[in-house]
Amino acid sequence: MAARAALRGGQQPLVRVVAHGLDADPRRLGQHPDAQAGFSPWGSSYGHAHEHIRTDSRAWLDGWAWQQVAAQLTAAGHRAIPVTLGTASSDGLAEHTAQVSRVLAEQDEPVVLVGHSYGSFPMLAAADAAPERVARTVLIDAPLPEDGESLVDMVPEQRATVTGELVRYPEVAWLDGGDLPAEIAEQLPQRVPFWPARSMTEPIRLTGAFKNLPMTGIFCTLSGADLPLVRGLHATGAPRFAWLANPANRYFELPSGHCPMFSMPERLAEVLAAAARGEGEPLLGE
């Protein structure tokens, strides 16, 4: 009952976009010699009447990954719209962005877009192209690209793995952070065994309009990112991190690995509902 009560608060439309891919390792950020390099405060080392919630799958995942979170939100009176990004070899970032944009265009009022991992790329590109349709962006353990960057630009050592049109599911332990249910860990490589390489190499196109939108960052602390880390990045004075302290931006920490939709779906649903209401901690304090 407590979880449902927390979810029922706030009546702002919410469209949720979630996806996952090869992201920058936040544990390396503080040691990188150039704070302006293509690294992200979020991500892992491998790459209404009622609220409207739209979900895109991460790379190597489809909409099923968000069924538990969507069910929690739906039970609380919100509207969940799971969306699966295309996995054909011809599907690049531009096509994934178009998928997000089409769903945005179908809504009759501004929504909140949520990107998990690689999903921040098409989510931010769509928000940047139509900021009037977006009330807030939400980033879950996700990279934060600048105009002209691709996923492999943010993880240069992974470029060598993109040797064909499709990339095989990564066999790496950091995905679960030690909290991924065993049955889910077994299913992941079979659900979407390959992901289009084009989505990893295609550069994102941004005008910067998305930075004027309210943003919520959700850090999965078992992946290595947290508020102190991002405060440190902002303190470097690097231009790419300046907007993180915008007054309307808010932050949450989850004691989870990279995939909280599997390890703590109820808590993640609560946090997403709170994010839609503009709750959370400011980067630099009130």
CSV table of C-alpha atoms in Angstrom, one decimal:
chain,number,residue,atom,x,y,z
A,1,MET,CA,0.0,0.0,0.0
A,2,ALA,CA,2.8,2.4,0.8
A,3,ALA,CA,4.3,1.9,-2.7
A,4,ARG,CA,1.0,2.6,-4.4
A,5,ALA,CA,0.4,5.7,-2.2
A,6,ALA,CA,3.7,7.1,-3.3
A,7,LEU,CA,2.9,6.5,-6.9
A,8,ARG,CA,-0.5,8.2,-6.8
A,9,GLY,CA,1.0,11.6,-6.0
A,10,GLY,CA,1.3,14.1,-8.8
A,11,GLN,CA,-0.7,14.2,-12.0
A,12,GLN,CA,1.8,15.3,-14.6
A,13,PRO,CA,1.9,13.3,-17.8
A,14,LEU,CA,4.9,11.0,-18.1
A,15,VAL,CA,6.2,9.3,-21.1
A,16,ARG,CA,9.0,7.0,-20.3
A,17,VAL,CA,11.8,6.0,-22.7
A,18,VAL,CA,14.2,3.4,-21.6
A,19,ALA,CA,17.1,1.7,-23.3
A,20,HIS,CA,20.5,0.2,-22.6
A,21,GLY,CA,23.8,0.0,-24.3
A,22,LEU,CA,27.6,0.3,-24.1
A,23,ASP,CA,28.0,3.2,-21.8
A,24,ALA,CA,31.0,5.0,-20.2
A,25,ASP,CA,32.3,3.7,-16.9
A,26,PRO,CA,31.6,6.3,-14.2
A,27,ARG,CA,34.3,4.8,-12.0
A,28,ARG,CA,36.9,6.1,-14.5
A,29,LEU,CA,35.6,9.7,-14.7
A,30,GLY,CA,37.5,11.2,-11.7
A,31,GLN,CA,40.8,9.9,-13.1
A,32,HIS,CA,40.3,11.0,-16.7
A,33,PRO,CA,42.8,13.7,-17.6
A,34,ASP,CA,40.3,15.8,-19.6
A,35,ALA,CA,37.0,16.4,-17.8
A,36,GLN,CA,35.6,17.6,-21.1
A,37,ALA,CA,36.2,14.3,-22.8
A,38,GLY,CA,33.3,12.2,-24.0
A,39,PHE,CA,32.5,10.5,-20.7
A,40,SER,CA,29.2,10.4,-18.8
A,41,PRO,CA,28.2,10.8,-15.2
A,42,TRP,CA,25.8,7.9,-15.7
A,43,GLY,CA,26.3,4.5,-17.3
A,44,SER,CA,28.3,1.3,-17.0
A,45,SER,CA,31.6,0.3,-18.6
A,46,TYR,CA,30.1,-1.8,-21.4
A,47,GLY,CA,28.8,-0.1,-23.3
A,48,HIS,CA,-3.5,12.9,-17.3
A,49,ALA,CA,-5.4,13.0,-16.1
A,50,HIS,CA,-2.9,10.2,-15.4
A,51,GLU,CA,0.8,10.0,-16.0
A,52,HIS,CA,1.8,8.7,-19.5
A,53,ILE,CA,4.8,6.4,-19.3
A,54,ARG,CA,6.6,5.4,-22.4
A,55,THR,CA,9.4,2.8,-22.3
A,56,ASP,CA,12.0,2.0,-25.0
A,57,SER,CA,14.2,-1.0,-24.3
A,58,ARG,CA,17.9,-0.7,-23.8
A,59,ALA,CA,20.3,-2.1,-26.4
A,60,TRP,CA,20.0,-5.9,-26.2
A,61,LEU,CA,16.6,-5.5,-24.4
A,62,ASP,CA,13.0,-5.1,-25.5
A,63,GLY,CA,9.9,-3.7,-23.8
A,64,TRP,CA,9.4,-6.8,-21.6
A,65,ALA,CA,12.2,-5.6,-19.4
A,66,TRP,CA,9.9,-2.8,-18.0
A,67,GLN,CA,6.8,-4.9,-17.5
A,68,GLN,CA,7.1,-5.0,-13.7
A,69,VAL,CA,7.7,-1.2,-13.4
A,70,ALA,CA,4.9,-0.5,-15.9
A,71,ALA,CA,2.6,-2.7,-13.9
A,72,GLN,CA,3.4,-0.8,-10.7
A,73,LEU,CA,2.7,2.5,-12.4
A,74,THR,CA,-0.5,1.3,-14.1
A,75,ALA,CA,-1.8,0.0,-10.8
A,76,ALA,CA,-1.2,3.4,-9.3
A,77,GLY,CA,-3.3,5.1,-12.0
A,78,HIS,CA,-0.6,6.1,-14.4
A,79,ARG,CA,-0.4,5.2,-18.1
A,80,ALA,CA,2.6,3.1,-19.1
A,81,ILE,CA,3.6,2.9,-22.8
A,82,PRO,CA,6.5,0.4,-23.3
A,83,VAL,CA,8.3,0.8,-26.6
A,84,THR,CA,11.0,-1.5,-28.1
A,85,LEU,CA,13.7,0.0,-30.2
A,86,GLY,CA,14.4,-1.5,-33.6
A,87,THR,CA,17.1,-4.2,-33.8
A,88,ALA,CA,17.5,-4.6,-37.6
A,89,SER,CA,21.0,-4.0,-38.9
A,90,SER,CA,19.7,-0.9,-40.7
A,91,ASP,CA,18.4,0.6,-37.4
A,92,GLY,CA,20.7,3.4,-36.3
A,93,LEU,CA,20.4,6.3,-33.8
A,94,ALA,CA,18.3,8.3,-36.3
A,95,GLU,CA,15.7,5.6,-36.6
A,96,HIS,CA,15.6,5.0,-32.9
A,97,THR,CA,15.1,8.8,-32.4
A,98,ALA,CA,12.3,8.8,-35.0
A,99,GLN,CA,10.6,6.0,-33.0
A,100,VAL,CA,10.7,8.1,-29.9
A,101,SER,CA,9.6,11.2,-31.8
A,102,ARG,CA,6.6,9.4,-33.3
A,103,VAL,CA,5.3,8.5,-29.8
A,104,LEU,CA,5.9,12.0,-28.6
A,105,ALA,CA,3.8,13.4,-31.5
A,106,GLU,CA,0.9,11.1,-30.5
A,107,GLN,CA,0.6,12.7,-27.0
A,108,ASP,CA,-1.8,15.5,-26.4
A,109,GLU,CA,0.3,17.3,-23.7
A,110,PRO,CA,3.9,17.6,-22.6
A,111,VAL,CA,5.4,14.4,-21.2
A,112,VAL,CA,8.4,13.2,-19.2
A,113,LEU,CA,10.9,11.2,-21.2
A,114,VAL,CA,13.0,8.6,-19.4
A,115,GLY,CA,16.2,7.1,-20.9
A,116,HIS,CA,18.0,4.1,-19.4
A,117,SER,CA,21.6,3.6,-20.6
A,118,TYR,CA,21.9,3.9,-24.4
A,119,GLY,CA,18.3,5.1,-24.3
A,120,SER,CA,19.5,8.5,-23.4
A,121,PHE,CA,20.7,9.0,-27.0
A,122,PRO,CA,17.3,8.7,-28.8
A,123,MET,CA,15.5,10.2,-25.8
A,124,LEU,CA,17.6,13.4,-25.7
A,125,ALA,CA,17.7,13.7,-29.5
A,126,ALA,CA,13.9,13.5,-29.6
A,127,ALA,CA,13.5,16.0,-26.7
A,128,ASP,CA,16.0,18.4,-28.3
A,129,ALA,CA,14.0,18.3,-31.5
A,130,ALA,CA,10.7,19.0,-29.9
A,131,PRO,CA,11.2,20.5,-26.4
A,132,GLU,CA,7.7,21.9,-26.4
A,133,ARG,CA,6.4,18.3,-26.1
A,134,VAL,CA,8.6,17.5,-23.1
A,135,ALA,CA,7.9,18.4,-19.5
A,136,ARG,CA,11.1,16.7,-18.0
A,137,THR,CA,13.8,14.3,-19.1
A,138,VAL,CA,14.9,11.5,-16.8
A,139,LEU,CA,18.2,9.7,-17.1
A,140,ILE,CA,18.7,6.3,-15.5
A,141,ASP,CA,22.4,5.1,-15.3
A,142,ALA,CA,22.8,6.7,-18.8
A,143,PRO,CA,25.4,8.5,-20.8
A,144,LEU,CA,25.1,12.2,-21.4
A,145,PRO,CA,26.2,12.9,-25.0
A,146,GLU,CA,27.1,16.2,-26.6
A,147,ASP,CA,26.3,17.1,-30.2
A,148,GLY,CA,28.2,15.0,-32.7
A,149,GLU,CA,29.2,12.2,-30.2
A,150,SER,CA,28.3,8.6,-30.7
A,151,LEU,CA,28.2,5.8,-28.2
A,152,VAL,CA,31.6,4.4,-29.2
A,153,ASP,CA,33.0,8.0,-29.0
A,154,MET,CA,32.1,7.8,-25.3
A,155,VAL,CA,33.7,4.4,-24.9
A,156,PRO,CA,36.6,4.4,-27.4
A,157,GLU,CA,37.9,1.0,-26.4
A,158,GLN,CA,34.7,-0.6,-27.5
A,159,ARG,CA,35.0,0.6,-31.1
A,160,ALA,CA,37.0,-2.5,-31.9
A,161,THR,CA,34.0,-4.7,-30.9
A,162,VAL,CA,31.9,-3.1,-33.6
A,163,THR,CA,33.2,-5.1,-36.5
A,164,GLY,CA,30.0,-5.9,-38.4
A,165,GLU,CA,26.4,-4.8,-38.8
A,166,LEU,CA,25.3,-6.5,-35.6
A,167,VAL,CA,27.0,-6.6,-32.2
A,168,ARG,CA,26.5,-9.7,-30.0
A,169,TYR,CA,25.1,-9.4,-26.4
A,170,PRO,CA,27.9,-8.4,-24.0
A,171,GLU,CA,29.0,-11.2,-21.6
A,172,VAL,CA,30.0,-8.9,-18.7
A,173,ALA,CA,29.2,-9.2,-15.0
A,174,TRP,CA,28.8,-5.5,-14.3
A,175,LEU,CA,25.3,-5.5,-15.8
A,176,ASP,CA,23.8,-6.9,-12.6
A,177,GLY,CA,25.9,-5.2,-9.9
A,178,GLY,CA,25.4,-8.4,-7.9
A,179,ASP,CA,21.7,-7.8,-7.6
A,180,LEU,CA,20.3,-9.2,-10.9
A,181,PRO,CA,17.9,-12.2,-10.3
A,182,ALA,CA,19.5,-15.4,-11.7
A,183,GLU,CA,16.6,-16.2,-14.0
A,184,ILE,CA,16.8,-12.8,-15.6
A,185,ALA,CA,20.6,-13.0,-16.1
A,186,GLU,CA,20.0,-16.3,-18.0
A,187,GLN,CA,17.3,-14.8,-20.2
A,188,LEU,CA,19.0,-11.6,-21.2
A,189,PRO,CA,21.4,-13.0,-23.9
A,190,GLN,CA,18.5,-14.9,-25.5
A,191,ARG,CA,16.0,-12.0,-25.6
A,192,VAL,CA,17.9,-9.8,-28.0
A,193,PRO,CA,21.2,-11.6,-28.8
A,194,PHE,CA,22.3,-8.9,-31.3
A,195,TRP,CA,22.1,-5.2,-31.5
A,196,PRO,CA,22.5,-2.9,-34.6
A,197,ALA,CA,26.1,-1.5,-34.7
A,198,ARG,CA,24.9,1.5,-36.5
A,199,SER,CA,23.1,2.8,-33.4
A,200,MET,CA,26.5,2.8,-31.6
A,201,THR,CA,28.5,4.6,-34.3
A,202,GLU,CA,26.0,7.1,-35.6
A,203,PRO,CA,26.6,10.6,-34.0
A,204,ILE,CA,23.8,12.3,-32.1
A,205,ARG,CA,22.5,15.7,-33.4
A,206,LEU,CA,21.7,18.2,-30.7
A,207,THR,CA,21.0,21.9,-30.7
A,208,GLY,CA,21.3,22.1,-26.9
A,209,ALA,CA,17.5,22.8,-26.4
A,210,PHE,CA,17.2,19.8,-24.2
A,211,LYS,CA,19.5,21.4,-21.6
A,212,ASN,CA,16.8,24.0,-21.0
A,213,LEU,CA,14.3,21.3,-19.9
A,214,PRO,CA,14.0,20.2,-16.3
A,215,MET,CA,16.1,17.0,-15.9
A,216,THR,CA,16.2,14.2,-13.3
A,217,GLY,CA,19.2,12.0,-12.9
A,218,ILE,CA,18.9,8.6,-11.3
A,219,PHE,CA,22.2,7.0,-10.2
A,220,CYS,CA,22.6,3.3,-9.8
A,221,THR,CA,25.3,3.3,-7.1
A,222,LEU,CA,26.4,-0.3,-7.6
A,223,SER,CA,27.4,0.7,-11.1
A,224,GLY,CA,29.8,3.3,-9.6
A,225,ALA,CA,28.0,6.6,-10.0
A,226,ASP,CA,26.5,8.8,-7.3
A,227,LEU,CA,25.8,12.4,-6.4
A,228,PRO,CA,29.3,13.1,-5.0
A,229,LEU,CA,30.9,12.0,-8.2
A,230,VAL,CA,28.7,14.2,-10.4
A,231,ARG,CA,29.2,17.2,-8.0
A,232,GLY,CA,32.9,16.7,-8.5
A,233,LEU,CA,32.5,16.7,-12.3
A,234,HIS,CA,30.5,19.9,-12.1
A,235,ALA,CA,33.1,21.5,-9.9
A,236,THR,CA,35.8,21.0,-12.6
A,237,GLY,CA,34.1,23.8,-14.6
A,238,ALA,CA,34.0,21.8,-17.8
A,239,PRO,CA,31.2,23.3,-20.0
A,240,ARG,CA,29.6,19.9,-20.7
A,241,PHE,CA,28.7,19.5,-17.0
A,242,ALA,CA,27.6,23.1,-16.3
A,243,TRP,CA,23.9,22.6,-17.0
A,244,LEU,CA,23.6,19.7,-14.5
A,245,ALA,CA,23.2,22.3,-11.8
A,246,ASN,CA,20.2,24.0,-13.4
A,247,PRO,CA,17.7,25.0,-10.7
A,248,ALA,CA,14.9,22.7,-11.9
A,249,ASN,CA,17.2,19.6,-12.1
A,250,ARG,CA,16.8,16.9,-9.5
A,251,TYR,CA,18.7,13.7,-8.5
A,252,PHE,CA,18.1,10.3,-6.9
A,253,GLU,CA,20.4,7.5,-5.9
A,254,LEU,CA,19.3,3.8,-6.1
A,255,PRO,CA,21.4,1.1,-4.3
A,256,SER,CA,21.2,-1.1,-7.4
A,257,GLY,CA,23.2,-2.4,-10.3
A,258,HIS,CA,22.7,-1.2,-13.9
A,259,CYS,CA,19.2,-2.7,-14.3
A,260,PRO,CA,17.0,-1.6,-11.4
A,261,MET,CA,13.9,-2.5,-13.4
A,262,PHE,CA,14.8,-6.1,-12.6
A,263,SER,CA,16.3,-5.8,-9.1
A,264,MET,CA,14.0,-3.2,-7.5
A,265,PRO,CA,11.0,-2.5,-9.8
A,266,GLU,CA,8.7,-1.2,-7.1
A,267,ARG,CA,11.3,1.3,-5.8
A,268,LEU,CA,12.2,2.4,-9.4
A,269,ALA,CA,8.5,3.0,-10.1
A,270,GLU,CA,8.2,5.1,-7.0
A,271,VAL,CA,11.2,7.2,-8.0
A,272,LEU,CA,9.9,7.7,-11.5
A,273,ALA,CA,6.6,9.0,-10.2
A,274,ALA,CA,8.5,11.3,-7.8
A,275,ALA,CA,10.6,12.5,-10.7
A,276,ALA,CA,7.5,13.3,-12.7
A,277,ARG,CA,6.4,15.5,-9.8
A,278,GLY,CA,9.7,17.4,-9.8
A,279,GLU,CA,10.9,15.8,-6.5
A,280,GLY,CA,14.5,14.8,-5.7
A,281,GLU,CA,17.7,16.4,-4.5
A,282,PRO,CA,19.3,19.4,-6.3
A,283,LEU,CA,22.9,19.0,-7.4
A,284,LEU,CA,24.2,21.9,-5.2
A,285,GLY,CA,21.6,22.1,-2.5
A,286,GLU,CA,18.6,24.4,-2.1
